[in-house]
Amino acid sequence: MLRRMHPEQPKGFKFTPKNMIWVKAQIKKYPKGRQASAVIPVLWRAQEQEGWISQPAIECVAKILKMAPIRVFEIASFYFMFHLSPVGSVAHIQVCGTTPCMLRNSEEIINLCKEHISSKAHSLSDDGKFSWEEVECLGACANAPVCQIGKDYYEDLSKDSFLEILDELVLGRVPKPGSKIKRFASEPKGGLTSLKGKKENKLNASVARAVKLKDTIKRIEE
Ligand code: FES
């Protein structure tokens, strides 16, 4: 898929002082003269700060890493984890549309995004709070259909559970990630068939951490 810069660009981009300290620490991980190797974490930090990768952000990263801006753009446009358009101020929802999710009705989830967020992917809702896109396999096919919001996965989705997630976000709350049919991980729907004696925690490690940190949709603000 051809990915281009957004037609509307901000005037500039600057890392916050705290993020700049973080960026310099990343560069130090690489041998002298190889600062360009830090391009992906530095771009990622730019996205964590702004929500997306703008042209000024690309130019800023290129300057810091002493790279040609086109080289940084090549990287930002190659990896779909980098958003080249502005995203919703509350959440950008990435719905998996690859075969296992499609067979489990991901199209219904995509239609809900069109209905409740915006008729087109990569554009903002009227209030600017939400955006969405269809993505390729998120690697959680056993729990299809799946969407990623910020740092976390929402799995075993149905129309109703997806609308509940949207409602929570609208109310300013962080919906609980993980399986929406109360699966611990990706065990059979009817429960474990082996290792039954194993004592389980209530939540798997990733969901427990997400619930503790509540940083699913948090941006780096400083
Ligand atoms: S196909 Fe959707 S997570 Fe793999």
PDB file of C-alpha atoms and ligand atoms in Angstrom:
ATOM      1  CA  MET A   1       0.000   0.000   0.000  1.00  0.00           C
ATOM      2  CA  LEU A   2       1.295   3.439  -0.931  1.00  0.00           C
ATOM      3  CA  ARG A   3       1.572   5.634   2.149  1.00  0.00           C
ATOM      4  CA  ARG A   4       1.938   9.371   1.822  1.00  0.00           C
ATOM      5  CA  MET A   5       2.402  12.282   4.186  1.00  0.00           C
ATOM      6  CA  HIS A   6      -0.829  13.920   5.304  1.00  0.00           C
ATOM      7  CA  PRO A   7      -1.732  16.993   3.166  1.00  0.00           C
ATOM      8  CA  GLU A   8      -2.055  19.184   6.262  1.00  0.00           C
ATOM      9  CA  GLN A   9       1.090  19.477   8.326  1.00  0.00           C
ATOM     10  CA  PRO A  10       1.856  21.307  11.573  1.00  0.00           C
ATOM     11  CA  LYS A  11       4.328  24.199  11.523  1.00  0.00           C
ATOM     12  CA  GLY A  12       6.973  22.432  13.556  1.00  0.00           C
ATOM     13  CA  PHE A  13       7.945  19.628  15.874  1.00  0.00           C
ATOM     14  CA  LYS A  14      10.215  19.622  18.878  1.00  0.00           C
ATOM     15  CA  PHE A  15      10.844  16.902  21.432  1.00  0.00           C
ATOM     16  CA  THR A  16       9.950  17.948  24.952  1.00  0.00           C
ATOM     17  CA  PRO A  17      13.033  18.367  27.191  1.00  0.00           C
ATOM     18  CA  LYS A  18      12.318  15.035  28.943  1.00  0.00           C
ATOM     19  CA  ASN A  19      11.878  13.216  25.667  1.00  0.00           C
ATOM     20  CA  MET A  20      15.068  14.779  24.326  1.00  0.00           C
ATOM     21  CA  ILE A  21      16.972  13.325  27.301  1.00  0.00           C
ATOM     22  CA  TRP A  22      15.405   9.955  26.471  1.00  0.00           C
ATOM     23  CA  VAL A  23      16.360  10.306  22.785  1.00  0.00           C
ATOM     24  CA  LYS A  24      19.997  11.093  23.663  1.00  0.00           C
ATOM     25  CA  ALA A  25      20.111   8.023  25.907  1.00  0.00           C
ATOM     26  CA  GLN A  26      18.914   5.849  22.993  1.00  0.00           C
ATOM     27  CA  ILE A  27      21.592   7.219  20.686  1.00  0.00           C
ATOM     28  CA  LYS A  28      24.256   6.337  23.259  1.00  0.00           C
ATOM     29  CA  LYS A  29      23.343   2.657  22.913  1.00  0.00           C
ATOM     30  CA  TYR A  30      24.978   2.579  19.470  1.00  0.00           C
ATOM     31  CA  PRO A  31      28.638   2.996  18.437  1.00  0.00           C
ATOM     32  CA  LYS A  32      29.856   6.465  17.540  1.00  0.00           C
ATOM     33  CA  GLY A  33      28.781   7.489  14.060  1.00  0.00           C
ATOM     34  CA  ARG A  34      25.981   4.883  14.056  1.00  0.00           C
ATOM     35  CA  GLN A  35      23.359   7.145  15.625  1.00  0.00           C
ATOM     36  CA  ALA A  36      21.021   6.404  12.673  1.00  0.00           C
ATOM     37  CA  SER A  37      20.477   2.942  14.205  1.00  0.00           C
ATOM     38  CA  ALA A  38      18.262   4.644  16.789  1.00  0.00           C
ATOM     39  CA  VAL A  39      15.815   5.813  14.140  1.00  0.00           C
ATOM     40  CA  ILE A  40      12.940   3.466  15.026  1.00  0.00           C
ATOM     41  CA  PRO A  41      12.850   4.137  18.794  1.00  0.00           C
ATOM     42  CA  VAL A  42      13.279   7.871  18.174  1.00  0.00           C
ATOM     43  CA  LEU A  43      10.454   7.941  15.618  1.00  0.00           C
ATOM     44  CA  TRP A  44       8.339   5.917  18.033  1.00  0.00           C
ATOM     45  CA  ARG A  45       8.946   8.459  20.779  1.00  0.00           C
ATOM     46  CA  ALA A  46       7.938  11.247  18.388  1.00  0.00           C
ATOM     47  CA  GLN A  47       4.707   9.368  17.740  1.00  0.00           C
ATOM     48  CA  GLU A  48       4.140   8.784  21.445  1.00  0.00           C
ATOM     49  CA  GLN A  49       4.489  12.519  21.985  1.00  0.00           C
ATOM     50  CA  GLU A  50       2.370  13.774  19.076  1.00  0.00           C
ATOM     51  CA  GLY A  51       0.138  10.806  18.298  1.00  0.00           C
ATOM     52  CA  TRP A  52       1.363  10.622  14.687  1.00  0.00           C
ATOM     53  CA  ILE A  53       4.403  11.256  12.512  1.00  0.00           C
ATOM     54  CA  SER A  54       4.295  14.602  10.747  1.00  0.00           C
ATOM     55  CA  GLN A  55       6.753  15.969   8.217  1.00  0.00           C
ATOM     56  CA  PRO A  56       8.297  18.338  10.800  1.00  0.00           C
ATOM     57  CA  ALA A  57       8.751  15.333  13.126  1.00  0.00           C
ATOM     58  CA  ILE A  58      10.555  13.460  10.338  1.00  0.00           C
ATOM     59  CA  GLU A  59      12.787  16.470   9.711  1.00  0.00           C
ATOM     60  CA  CYS A  60      13.495  16.831  13.425  1.00  0.00           C
ATOM     61  CA  VAL A  61      14.413  13.132  13.783  1.00  0.00           C
ATOM     62  CA  ALA A  62      16.594  13.345  10.639  1.00  0.00           C
ATOM     63  CA  LYS A  63      18.447  16.347  12.038  1.00  0.00           C
ATOM     64  CA  ILE A  64      19.064  14.715  15.421  1.00  0.00           C
ATOM     65  CA  LEU A  65      20.300  11.478  13.823  1.00  0.00           C
ATOM     66  CA  LYS A  66      22.223  13.230  11.024  1.00  0.00           C
ATOM     67  CA  MET A  67      20.223  11.432   8.341  1.00  0.00           C
ATOM     68  CA  ALA A  68      18.658  12.636   5.104  1.00  0.00           C
ATOM     69  CA  PRO A  69      14.937  13.305   5.795  1.00  0.00           C
ATOM     70  CA  ILE A  70      13.985  10.985   2.904  1.00  0.00           C
ATOM     71  CA  ARG A  71      15.696   8.049   4.710  1.00  0.00           C
ATOM     72  CA  VAL A  72      13.615   8.711   7.816  1.00  0.00           C
ATOM     73  CA  PHE A  73      10.475   9.035   5.691  1.00  0.00           C
ATOM     74  CA  GLU A  74      11.252   5.703   4.004  1.00  0.00           C
ATOM     75  CA  ILE A  75      11.246   4.045   7.420  1.00  0.00           C
ATOM     76  CA  ALA A  76       8.149   5.844   8.710  1.00  0.00           C
ATOM     77  CA  SER A  77       6.204   5.022   5.547  1.00  0.00           C
ATOM     78  CA  PHE A  78       7.336   1.367   5.433  1.00  0.00           C
ATOM     79  CA  TYR A  79       6.254   0.355   8.932  1.00  0.00           C
ATOM     80  CA  PHE A  80       2.504   0.538   9.509  1.00  0.00           C
ATOM     81  CA  MET A  81       3.045   1.089  13.236  1.00  0.00           C
ATOM     82  CA  PHE A  82       3.859   4.677  12.318  1.00  0.00           C
ATOM     83  CA  HIS A  83       0.775   6.801  11.688  1.00  0.00           C
ATOM     84  CA  LEU A  84       1.213   9.313   8.880  1.00  0.00           C
ATOM     85  CA  SER A  85      -2.113  11.064   9.575  1.00  0.00           C
ATOM     86  CA  PRO A  86      -3.397  12.767  12.726  1.00  0.00           C
ATOM     87  CA  VAL A  87      -5.113  10.336  15.098  1.00  0.00           C
ATOM     88  CA  GLY A  88      -7.954  10.806  17.573  1.00  0.00           C
ATOM     89  CA  SER A  89      -6.976  12.681  20.727  1.00  0.00           C
ATOM     90  CA  VAL A  90      -8.504   9.901  22.865  1.00  0.00           C
ATOM     91  CA  ALA A  91      -7.950   6.752  20.823  1.00  0.00           C
ATOM     92  CA  HIS A  92      -6.859   5.404  17.481  1.00  0.00           C
ATOM     93  CA  ILE A  93      -8.468   2.002  16.917  1.00  0.00           C
ATOM     94  CA  GLN A  94      -6.658  -0.534  14.744  1.00  0.00           C
ATOM     95  CA  VAL A  95      -8.994  -3.307  13.639  1.00  0.00           C
ATOM     96  CA  CYS A  96      -7.457  -6.481  12.258  1.00  0.00           C
ATOM     97  CA  GLY A  97      -9.018  -7.390   8.921  1.00  0.00           C
ATOM     98  CA  THR A  98      -6.843 -10.394   8.000  1.00  0.00           C
ATOM     99  CA  THR A  99      -8.435 -13.783   7.216  1.00  0.00           C
ATOM    100  CA  PRO A 100      -8.949 -15.340  10.718  1.00  0.00           C
ATOM    101  CA  CYS A 101     -10.427 -12.079  12.013  1.00  0.00           C
ATOM    102  CA  MET A 102     -12.424 -11.595   8.811  1.00  0.00           C
ATOM    103  CA  LEU A 103     -13.901 -15.102   9.215  1.00  0.00           C
ATOM    104  CA  ARG A 104     -14.878 -14.125  12.758  1.00  0.00           C
ATOM    105  CA  ASN A 105     -16.743 -11.000  11.592  1.00  0.00           C
ATOM    106  CA  SER A 106     -14.141  -8.261  11.797  1.00  0.00           C
ATOM    107  CA  GLU A 107     -16.105  -6.553   9.025  1.00  0.00           C
ATOM    108  CA  GLU A 108     -18.866  -5.918  11.562  1.00  0.00           C
ATOM    109  CA  ILE A 109     -16.333  -4.146  13.779  1.00  0.00           C
ATOM    110  CA  ILE A 110     -15.072  -2.127  10.826  1.00  0.00           C
ATOM    111  CA  ASN A 111     -18.646  -1.139   9.980  1.00  0.00           C
ATOM    112  CA  LEU A 112     -19.146   0.051  13.558  1.00  0.00           C
ATOM    113  CA  CYS A 113     -16.015   2.189  13.229  1.00  0.00           C
ATOM    114  CA  LYS A 114     -17.434   3.671  10.020  1.00  0.00           C
ATOM    115  CA  GLU A 115     -20.751   4.329  11.718  1.00  0.00           C
ATOM    116  CA  HIS A 116     -19.534   5.653  15.069  1.00  0.00           C
ATOM    117  CA  ILE A 117     -16.148   7.215  14.279  1.00  0.00           C
ATOM    118  CA  SER A 118     -15.740   8.191  10.660  1.00  0.00           C
ATOM    119  CA  SER A 119     -16.875   6.789   7.330  1.00  0.00           C
ATOM    120  CA  LYS A 120     -13.255   6.722   6.199  1.00  0.00           C
ATOM    121  CA  ALA A 121     -10.218   5.139   7.824  1.00  0.00           C
ATOM    122  CA  HIS A 122      -7.432   7.536   8.838  1.00  0.00           C
ATOM    123  CA  SER A 123      -9.791  10.436   9.372  1.00  0.00           C
ATOM    124  CA  LEU A 124     -10.947  11.936  12.630  1.00  0.00           C
ATOM    125  CA  SER A 125     -14.377  11.713  14.214  1.00  0.00           C
ATOM    126  CA  ASP A 126     -16.308  15.008  14.229  1.00  0.00           C
ATOM    127  CA  ASP A 127     -15.119  15.814  17.762  1.00  0.00           C
ATOM    128  CA  GLY A 128     -11.523  14.883  16.894  1.00  0.00           C
ATOM    129  CA  LYS A 129     -11.397  12.300  19.679  1.00  0.00           C
ATOM    130  CA  PHE A 130     -11.317   9.080  17.662  1.00  0.00           C
ATOM    131  CA  SER A 131      -9.882   7.615  14.501  1.00  0.00           C
ATOM    132  CA  TRP A 132      -9.569   4.096  13.129  1.00  0.00           C
ATOM    133  CA  GLU A 133      -7.892   1.989  10.497  1.00  0.00           C
ATOM    134  CA  GLU A 134      -7.893  -1.590   9.258  1.00  0.00           C
ATOM    135  CA  VAL A 135      -4.592  -3.361   9.882  1.00  0.00           C
ATOM    136  CA  GLU A 136      -3.035  -6.681   8.944  1.00  0.00           C
ATOM    137  CA  CYS A 137      -2.737  -9.619  11.366  1.00  0.00           C
ATOM    138  CA  LEU A 138      -2.061  -8.484  14.934  1.00  0.00           C
ATOM    139  CA  GLY A 139      -0.743 -11.919  15.847  1.00  0.00           C
ATOM    140  CA  ALA A 140      -3.627 -12.849  18.155  1.00  0.00           C
ATOM    141  CA  CYS A 141      -5.637 -14.850  15.589  1.00  0.00           C
ATOM    142  CA  ALA A 142      -6.774 -17.501  18.107  1.00  0.00           C
ATOM    143  CA  ASN A 143      -8.750 -14.734  19.813  1.00  0.00           C
ATOM    144  CA  ALA A 144     -10.242 -13.241  16.648  1.00  0.00           C
ATOM    145  CA  PRO A 145     -11.652 -10.742  15.984  1.00  0.00           C
ATOM    146  CA  VAL A 146      -9.123  -8.439  17.547  1.00  0.00           C
ATOM    147  CA  CYS A 147      -8.384  -4.736  17.677  1.00  0.00           C
ATOM    148  CA  GLN A 148      -5.483  -2.806  19.111  1.00  0.00           C
ATOM    149  CA  ILE A 149      -6.056   0.431  20.968  1.00  0.00           C
ATOM    150  CA  GLY A 150      -2.904   2.245  21.988  1.00  0.00           C
ATOM    151  CA  LYS A 151      -0.681  -0.283  23.705  1.00  0.00           C
ATOM    152  CA  ASP A 152      -3.262  -3.014  24.273  1.00  0.00           C
ATOM    153  CA  TYR A 153      -5.297  -5.698  22.529  1.00  0.00           C
ATOM    154  CA  TYR A 154      -9.063  -6.221  22.775  1.00  0.00           C
ATOM    155  CA  GLU A 155      -9.959  -9.757  21.759  1.00  0.00           C
ATOM    156  CA  ASP A 156     -12.911 -12.070  21.042  1.00  0.00           C
ATOM    157  CA  LEU A 157     -14.881  -8.989  20.061  1.00  0.00           C
ATOM    158  CA  SER A 158     -18.557  -8.869  19.207  1.00  0.00           C
ATOM    159  CA  LYS A 159     -20.650  -5.916  18.089  1.00  0.00           C
ATOM    160  CA  ASP A 160     -21.852  -5.368  21.659  1.00  0.00           C
ATOM    161  CA  SER A 161     -18.487  -5.676  23.363  1.00  0.00           C
ATOM    162  CA  PHE A 162     -16.903  -3.328  20.829  1.00  0.00           C
ATOM    163  CA  LEU A 163     -19.624  -0.728  21.412  1.00  0.00           C
ATOM    164  CA  GLU A 164     -19.060  -1.060  25.181  1.00  0.00           C
ATOM    165  CA  ILE A 165     -15.361  -0.316  24.619  1.00  0.00           C
ATOM    166  CA  LEU A 166     -16.260   2.795  22.618  1.00  0.00           C
ATOM    167  CA  ASP A 167     -18.693   3.912  25.344  1.00  0.00           C
ATOM    168  CA  GLU A 168     -16.016   3.536  28.015  1.00  0.00           C
ATOM    169  CA  LEU A 169     -13.582   5.593  25.976  1.00  0.00           C
ATOM    170  CA  VAL A 170     -16.182   8.300  25.382  1.00  0.00           C
ATOM    171  CA  LEU A 171     -16.693   8.491  29.158  1.00  0.00           C
ATOM    172  CA  GLY A 172     -12.946   9.004  29.612  1.00  0.00           C
ATOM    173  CA  ARG A 173     -12.382   5.557  31.102  1.00  0.00           C
ATOM    174  CA  VAL A 174      -9.837   2.946  30.076  1.00  0.00           C
ATOM    175  CA  PRO A 175     -11.636  -0.226  28.990  1.00  0.00           C
ATOM    176  CA  LYS A 176     -10.155  -3.474  30.304  1.00  0.00           C
ATOM    177  CA  PRO A 177      -8.051  -5.113  27.585  1.00  0.00           C
ATOM    178  CA  GLY A 178      -7.960  -8.812  26.790  1.00  0.00           C
ATOM    179  CA  SER A 179     -10.618 -11.346  25.876  1.00  0.00           C
ATOM    180  CA  LYS A 180     -14.194 -10.092  25.898  1.00  0.00           C
ATOM    181  CA  ILE A 181     -15.529 -13.595  26.480  1.00  0.00           C
ATOM    182  CA  LYS A 182     -13.502 -13.920  29.674  1.00  0.00           C
ATOM    183  CA  ARG A 183     -10.874 -16.245  28.276  1.00  0.00           C
ATOM    184  CA  PHE A 184      -7.660 -16.133  30.299  1.00  0.00           C
ATOM    185  CA  ALA A 185      -5.476 -16.383  27.190  1.00  0.00           C
ATOM    186  CA  SER A 186      -6.215 -18.471  24.085  1.00  0.00           C
ATOM    187  CA  GLU A 187      -7.427 -21.682  25.716  1.00  0.00           C
ATOM    188  CA  PRO A 188     -10.492 -23.441  24.213  1.00  0.00           C
ATOM    189  CA  LYS A 189     -13.764 -21.590  24.577  1.00  0.00           C
ATOM    190  CA  GLY A 190     -15.081 -24.298  26.913  1.00  0.00           C
ATOM    191  CA  GLY A 191     -12.085 -24.007  29.260  1.00  0.00           C
ATOM    192  CA  LEU A 192      -8.808 -25.849  29.712  1.00  0.00           C
ATOM    193  CA  THR A 193      -8.621 -29.460  28.571  1.00  0.00           C
ATOM    194  CA  SER A 194      -5.167 -30.136  30.030  1.00  0.00           C
ATOM    195  CA  LEU A 195      -2.955 -28.799  32.855  1.00  0.00           C
ATOM    196  CA  LYS A 196      -6.189 -28.323  34.734  1.00  0.00           C
ATOM    197  CA  GLY A 197      -4.526 -28.507  38.128  1.00  0.00           C
ATOM    198  CA  LYS A 198      -2.466 -25.423  37.390  1.00  0.00           C
ATOM    199  CA  LYS A 199      -3.434 -22.522  39.596  1.00  0.00           C
ATOM    200  CA  GLU A 200      -4.355 -19.551  37.453  1.00  0.00           C
ATOM    201  CA  ASN A 201      -4.281 -15.876  38.168  1.00  0.00           C
ATOM    202  CA  LYS A 202      -7.487 -14.088  37.396  1.00  0.00           C
ATOM    203  CA  LEU A 203      -5.914 -12.041  34.616  1.00  0.00           C
ATOM    204  CA  ASN A 204      -3.058 -12.952  32.300  1.00  0.00           C
ATOM    205  CA  ALA A 205       0.188 -11.002  32.740  1.00  0.00           C
ATOM    206  CA  SER A 206      -0.412  -8.540  29.914  1.00  0.00           C
ATOM    207  CA  VAL A 207      -3.982  -7.699  30.966  1.00  0.00           C
ATOM    208  CA  ALA A 208      -2.983  -7.481  34.643  1.00  0.00           C
ATOM    209  CA  ARG A 209      -0.224  -5.019  33.762  1.00  0.00           C
ATOM    210  CA  ALA A 210      -2.536  -2.964  31.557  1.00  0.00           C
ATOM    211  CA  VAL A 211      -5.152  -2.810  34.327  1.00  0.00           C
ATOM    212  CA  LYS A 212      -2.503  -1.755  36.844  1.00  0.00           C
ATOM    213  CA  LEU A 213      -0.865   0.935  34.693  1.00  0.00           C
ATOM    214  CA  LYS A 214      -4.015   2.163  32.931  1.00  0.00           C
ATOM    215  CA  ASP A 215      -1.767   3.438  30.146  1.00  0.00           C
ATOM    216  CA  THR A 216      -3.626   1.884  27.196  1.00  0.00           C
ATOM    217  CA  ILE A 217      -4.433   5.257  25.666  1.00  0.00           C
ATOM    218  CA  LYS A 218      -2.006   7.467  27.552  1.00  0.00           C
ATOM    219  CA  ARG A 219       0.183   9.818  25.548  1.00  0.00           C
ATOM    220  CA  ILE A 220       3.557  11.027  26.709  1.00  0.00           C
ATOM    221  CA  GLU A 221       2.767  14.584  27.634  1.00  0.00           C
ATOM    222  CA  GLU A 222       5.945  15.974  29.124  1.00  0.00           C
TER     223      GLU A 222
HETATM  224  S1  FES B   1      -5.826 -12.388  11.698  1.00  0.00           S
HETATM  225 FE1  FES B   1      -6.463 -10.976  13.176  1.00  0.00          FE
HETATM  226  S2  FES B   1      -4.989 -11.209  14.725  1.00  0.00           S
HETATM  227 FE2  FES B   1      -4.292 -12.539  13.189  1.00  0.00          FE
END
